[in-house]
Amino acid sequence: MNKVMSNRLSIAIYVLPALLLVTILVFIPLILSAYYGLMKWDGIGAMEFIGLENYINGIKDEKFWNSAYHSFLLAIFSTLSLAVYLTVSLILASKIKGSDLFRKIYLIPMLLSSVAIAQLWIKVYNPSNGILNAILMNLGVKNPPAWLADPSLVLLAIFIPILWQYAGFYILIYYAALKNIPESLIEAAKIDGATPTQIALKIKLPLIKEVVVVTVVLAIVGSLKYFDLIYVMTGGGPNGASEVMASYMYKLAFSSYDFGYGSAIGFLLLVITLIVTFIIRKITATDEQVEY
Amino acid sequence: MKRRLFTTLLLSLAVTLLLVGCSESSTSSSDNEIKFMHLWPEGSSKHHYEIVNEIIADFEAENEGVKVDLEVLSNEQYKDKLKVLSTSKELPDVGMTWAAGFLEPYVGGNMFASLDDVVDGELADEFIPGTVEAYEIDGTTYGLPLELNIATLYYNTKMFEEAGVEAPETYEELIDVVNAFKEDGIQPIALGNRDAWTGSLWYMYLADRIGGGAAISNAIDRSGSFEDSALVEAAEKVLDLVDKDAFVKGFNGLSDEEAKSMFMNEQAPMYLIATWDLPNFTTNEDVPQEFRDSVEYLKFPTVDGSGDMNSFIGGPGVGLFVAEDSKVKEDAKKFAAFFIKEWGEKSVAQAGVIPATKVDASSLDLPQMYIDILDELTEASNITLFADVQMSPSVAQVHLDAIQALFGNEMTAEEFAKIQEEALSKE
């Protein structure tokens, strides 16, 4: 193995294909969109260079910051929900009966496509015919809310399927990490008289800290650039009440035909995500490597 | 050594694959191949799809050596793809476009060919007046309209009888009908305002009745203003309807499809939509006969004693364009003209569409409601083009967002007028 790794050519062979693809599909478009952001462009006709106007407008755009606020709310909710997923995984990993079955049940939403999930929840939330309001009405609620049409509820209503969608994914990651902890450590703790709660909090959690950090980054970054369920379920409406940064960018570029401005917003989204990722890495950085 | 040879081979294979992926794949097209893209997939628009295939077969039979290469996408994907193709200058030779505001960026980018020669030549006197004009920009025609749609208020006669009400002719009567249904615990009007153009239809009709047919068009072409008292009053009427719970619960979160299914499942007795849904109320065998028999239409009521009931909101739907840098432009134009001619009668008879070309309906066996609406069209005093089509895409987006906010009671009538006025004057 060492022999292979010391050969420059073979290193190149392993690295190059992926590097090429990433360059072509990620970095070049990235630079291009930053460049388009400097243009007044409807996406079809000729471009006109207008300097930083789009970026300045973006920074001053109330609608953009409103959508950014929604994205951050989603990020906070996703992060908080990680605690729930972690608890579930701790329980599942502690050899209870049927944990295998539960693990599979939690994974199901992940197997569905986003559009299918969106369609499912649109039906659940339907104000007149949806199952949710039918239940509420049977419980005696006279005038149940209109969920996706109510500006004050729509965001919450749409977060629930998003969190539900990713539950299985995070539970799976935590579960795998927990299963990786050597049995001998747990047994040693038991012999020393540790309670199950102590084992969970003082032994297991510190050992999977790295994994937790990774999931936090994934959850926050994923939330900041989240798009699909929102696009299908509300399109950002009513009147921007569920708009997030990515859906706002899409709306500008593809509905308003303002490609230049849309690109600028896309670039701002990237900058925001980078800053946030950097901050999280800074906060959670550890020197010590976990050694079992 | 052997291993190194293998890896080198592998690498070169990877690179070749990559290059092949990037290279042009259009080398196979011969000189006489017309690329045609349309938006009626077999699954959702079976009749349309079949008619297109028939027309293509006829055209190929008449013009030896010319082949039509077809690509079909559904509506939203079609719009996105058209945009992407135009950016990379690979538009199909013939494709579909919408009128007015949608055309602007394409014409501005010099993507669509002028069709003046076709409209004045081969197709002279074929179109219903007012249709082809919607595809004109600065006096030049860039599109050939296929359909003509007008919006009317459809209602369920059975439900009206059960509630003991008559078809309303004035706004006041409409409110009475709304109240009567509400007393029976029925939600009166199906509206899917997530799409916002549906709410725009209501607003436009109210504006048309209060301020006359030209009020909105004038505001959009800047000879008038959105802050005109009639247009503000129309917005107030919308708030009045919302206030009286005239529309189904949660309409701002419902898509048009969901609203339509409420109307078709007899959950709501009224539904304002354009004639593209006519087949669902007349010929579509998948819809129960009983429901189709009970659907009738009415012309939008007058408001406070004013308004011309023969004035309609509507306009041409999709039309054909020919790409400016098409390599087979002449053949493409010929195909587009041929398509328009054949489409007229076939679309009436087979798909239940109202075409933009003049068709002699008397020889065809058509449902009564269909004939009635064709008659309305000939008697129409005015047809105002849908506001979001008249506007440029960015203003249209402002209009649609404002409509959602207005219907959601998040905006006053004055704010509604102001925000659109600002967007329009910025253009």
XYZ file of C-alpha atoms in Angstrom, chain B residues 7-265:
259
model
C -4.132 2.033 -14.813
C -3.013 4.198 -17.715
C -5.608 2.543 -19.878
C -8.221 3.104 -17.241
C -7.335 6.748 -16.929
C -7.454 7.342 -20.642
C -10.800 5.594 -20.765
C -12.115 7.876 -18.048
C -10.906 10.972 -19.852
C -12.358 9.842 -23.172
C -15.702 9.162 -21.540
C -15.646 12.619 -20.052
C -14.816 14.239 -23.368
C -17.493 12.285 -25.162
C -19.960 13.426 -22.541
C -19.097 17.046 -23.168
C -19.013 16.963 -26.926
C -21.849 17.902 -29.218
C -24.199 15.056 -29.864
C -26.092 16.684 -32.691
C -23.818 15.536 -35.480
C -26.369 13.028 -36.700
C -29.082 15.478 -37.739
C -29.494 15.653 -41.465
C -30.279 18.861 -43.370
C -33.984 18.290 -43.612
C -34.723 17.379 -40.064
C -37.008 19.771 -38.197
C -36.655 19.596 -34.456
C -39.996 20.159 -32.765
C -40.636 20.429 -29.061
C -44.085 20.470 -27.486
C -45.623 20.241 -24.045
C -48.427 17.721 -24.320
C -47.146 14.416 -22.973
C -49.162 11.331 -23.787
C -49.954 10.716 -20.128
C -51.672 13.991 -19.294
C -52.805 15.283 -22.704
C -53.520 12.175 -24.699
C -55.724 13.790 -27.344
C -53.350 16.657 -27.968
C -50.453 14.267 -28.192
C -52.207 12.120 -30.778
C -53.263 15.068 -32.907
C -49.675 16.304 -33.012
C -48.523 12.901 -34.184
C -51.181 12.821 -36.898
C -50.185 16.251 -38.142
C -46.528 15.299 -38.225
C -47.324 12.143 -40.175
C -49.374 14.155 -42.693
C -46.627 16.715 -43.062
C -43.968 14.095 -43.628
C -46.153 12.366 -46.193
C -46.688 15.596 -48.111
C -43.086 16.733 -47.957
C -40.830 13.941 -49.073
C -37.423 13.960 -47.446
C -38.371 16.167 -44.518
C -38.397 14.561 -41.118
C -39.800 15.954 -37.900
C -37.876 15.067 -34.800
C -40.104 15.241 -31.725
C -39.386 16.007 -28.097
C -42.154 16.136 -25.511
C -41.998 17.614 -22.024
C -44.631 18.609 -19.511
C -45.474 22.252 -18.966
C -43.094 23.405 -16.218
C -40.180 21.301 -17.427
C -40.801 22.614 -20.889
C -40.463 26.198 -19.704
C -37.231 25.459 -17.866
C -35.733 23.523 -20.742
C -36.616 26.171 -23.290
C -34.739 28.670 -21.192
C -31.681 26.513 -20.836
C -31.657 25.675 -24.548
C -31.920 29.318 -25.498
C -28.923 30.182 -23.331
C -26.833 27.607 -25.146
C -28.328 28.659 -28.516
C -29.793 25.242 -29.193
C -33.483 26.022 -29.484
C -35.554 23.518 -31.441
C -36.451 24.672 -34.972
C -40.113 24.833 -34.034
C -41.422 24.982 -30.490
C -44.112 26.388 -28.282
C -44.236 29.755 -26.607
C -46.689 31.888 -24.685
C -47.798 35.346 -25.719
C -46.771 38.878 -24.791
C -44.608 39.114 -21.650
C -43.214 35.612 -22.029
C -42.014 36.398 -25.537
C -40.141 39.561 -24.632
C -36.822 38.180 -23.382
C -36.664 35.736 -26.299
C -37.388 38.377 -28.866
C -35.002 40.762 -27.134
C -32.339 38.081 -27.329
C -33.055 37.633 -31.043
C -34.020 33.988 -30.574
C -37.328 33.841 -32.429
C -37.795 34.439 -36.145
C -40.274 36.960 -37.501
C -43.367 35.208 -38.805
C -44.877 38.200 -40.577
C -44.503 36.536 -43.983
C -46.459 33.485 -42.811
C -49.203 35.463 -41.077
C -49.703 37.797 -44.057
C -49.185 35.086 -46.631
C -50.260 31.523 -46.167
C -52.241 32.084 -42.981
C -53.864 35.398 -43.934
C -57.415 35.583 -42.556
C -57.112 32.285 -40.681
C -56.924 33.629 -37.134
C -59.697 34.959 -34.910
C -59.050 38.703 -34.494
C -57.159 39.517 -31.315
C -55.313 36.233 -31.068
C -52.279 36.638 -33.280
C -51.856 40.237 -32.096
C -50.905 38.951 -28.646
C -47.752 37.535 -30.234
C -46.712 40.811 -31.764
C -43.851 42.868 -30.409
C -43.285 46.273 -31.998
C -45.438 45.329 -34.958
C -43.667 42.075 -35.754
C -45.291 38.693 -35.134
C -43.168 36.072 -33.427
C -45.705 33.385 -32.653
C -48.651 31.573 -34.214
C -51.408 31.007 -31.643
C -52.931 27.550 -31.307
C -55.567 27.947 -28.647
C -57.917 30.615 -27.449
C -59.170 30.506 -23.890
C -61.728 32.569 -22.070
C -62.533 32.294 -18.401
C -66.096 31.755 -17.280
C -67.604 30.882 -13.941
C -68.649 27.226 -13.928
C -71.295 26.110 -11.484
C -73.005 22.947 -10.396
C -76.717 23.160 -11.252
C -77.628 20.236 -9.008
C -76.071 21.894 -5.969
C -77.668 25.200 -6.888
C -81.097 23.528 -7.010
C -80.557 21.844 -3.675
C -79.651 25.169 -2.112
C -82.619 26.820 -3.832
C -80.613 29.535 -5.576
C -80.427 30.798 -9.133
C -77.369 31.589 -11.219
C -76.226 35.070 -10.121
C -76.160 37.931 -12.614
C -74.953 40.660 -10.293
C -72.371 40.833 -7.565
C -75.103 41.220 -4.952
C -76.767 38.035 -6.164
C -73.417 36.295 -6.059
C -73.066 37.280 -2.408
C -76.585 35.949 -1.741
C -75.639 32.653 -3.357
C -72.456 32.534 -1.275
C -74.444 33.118 1.901
C -77.027 30.504 0.986
C -74.342 27.844 0.515
C -72.604 28.842 3.702
C -75.805 28.364 5.637
C -75.978 24.826 4.308
C -72.401 24.261 5.438
C -71.042 24.154 1.890
C -67.934 26.085 0.874
C -69.122 28.211 -2.066
C -66.210 28.811 -4.459
C -63.322 26.496 -5.335
C -60.104 28.465 -5.642
C -56.525 27.200 -5.701
C -54.560 30.343 -5.043
C -51.177 28.770 -4.430
C -50.738 29.255 -8.172
C -51.950 32.878 -7.791
C -53.004 33.303 -11.454
C -56.279 31.736 -10.363
C -56.886 34.573 -7.911
C -55.718 36.976 -10.573
C -58.680 35.858 -12.720
C -61.102 36.922 -9.998
C -59.367 40.237 -9.551
C -59.274 40.860 -13.293
C -62.962 40.156 -13.759
C -63.913 42.455 -10.886
C -61.674 45.165 -12.360
C -63.169 44.587 -15.800
C -66.737 44.941 -14.510
C -65.982 48.016 -12.413
C -63.528 49.854 -14.625
C -64.274 48.517 -18.092
C -62.328 46.199 -20.361
C -59.333 48.460 -20.844
C -58.662 49.400 -17.205
C -56.079 46.727 -16.438
C -54.442 46.732 -19.858
C -54.022 50.494 -19.597
C -52.417 50.184 -16.182
C -49.989 47.630 -17.564
C -49.045 49.510 -20.730
C -48.596 52.629 -18.572
C -51.325 54.707 -20.226
C -53.223 54.223 -16.963
C -52.391 53.442 -13.374
C -52.943 50.605 -10.924
C -53.939 53.253 -8.416
C -56.936 54.064 -10.601
C -60.027 54.109 -8.375
C -61.718 51.271 -10.304
C -58.732 48.975 -9.840
C -58.496 49.781 -6.129
C -62.211 49.172 -5.788
C -61.810 45.781 -7.488
C -59.190 44.885 -4.868
C -61.635 45.973 -2.161
C -64.258 43.663 -3.644
C -61.752 40.816 -3.433
C -61.280 41.605 0.258
C -65.064 41.667 0.606
C -65.363 38.192 -0.912
C -62.551 36.893 1.314
C -64.228 38.502 4.300
C -67.498 36.744 3.484
C -65.685 33.383 3.282
C -66.708 32.992 -0.341
C -63.685 30.831 -1.182
C -62.840 27.379 0.122
C -60.865 27.093 3.307
C -57.121 27.489 2.974
C -57.271 28.468 -0.706
C -53.871 30.167 -0.518
C -52.281 26.785 0.194
C -54.202 24.854 -2.453
C -53.057 24.305 -6.000
C -55.455 24.830 -8.881
C -55.588 21.044 -9.329
C -56.761 20.592 -5.749
C -59.413 23.280 -6.162
C -60.561 21.680 -9.396
C -60.948 18.336 -7.723
C -63.094 19.969 -5.027
C -65.359 21.350 -7.736
C -65.445 18.037 -9.577
C -66.138 16.087 -6.380
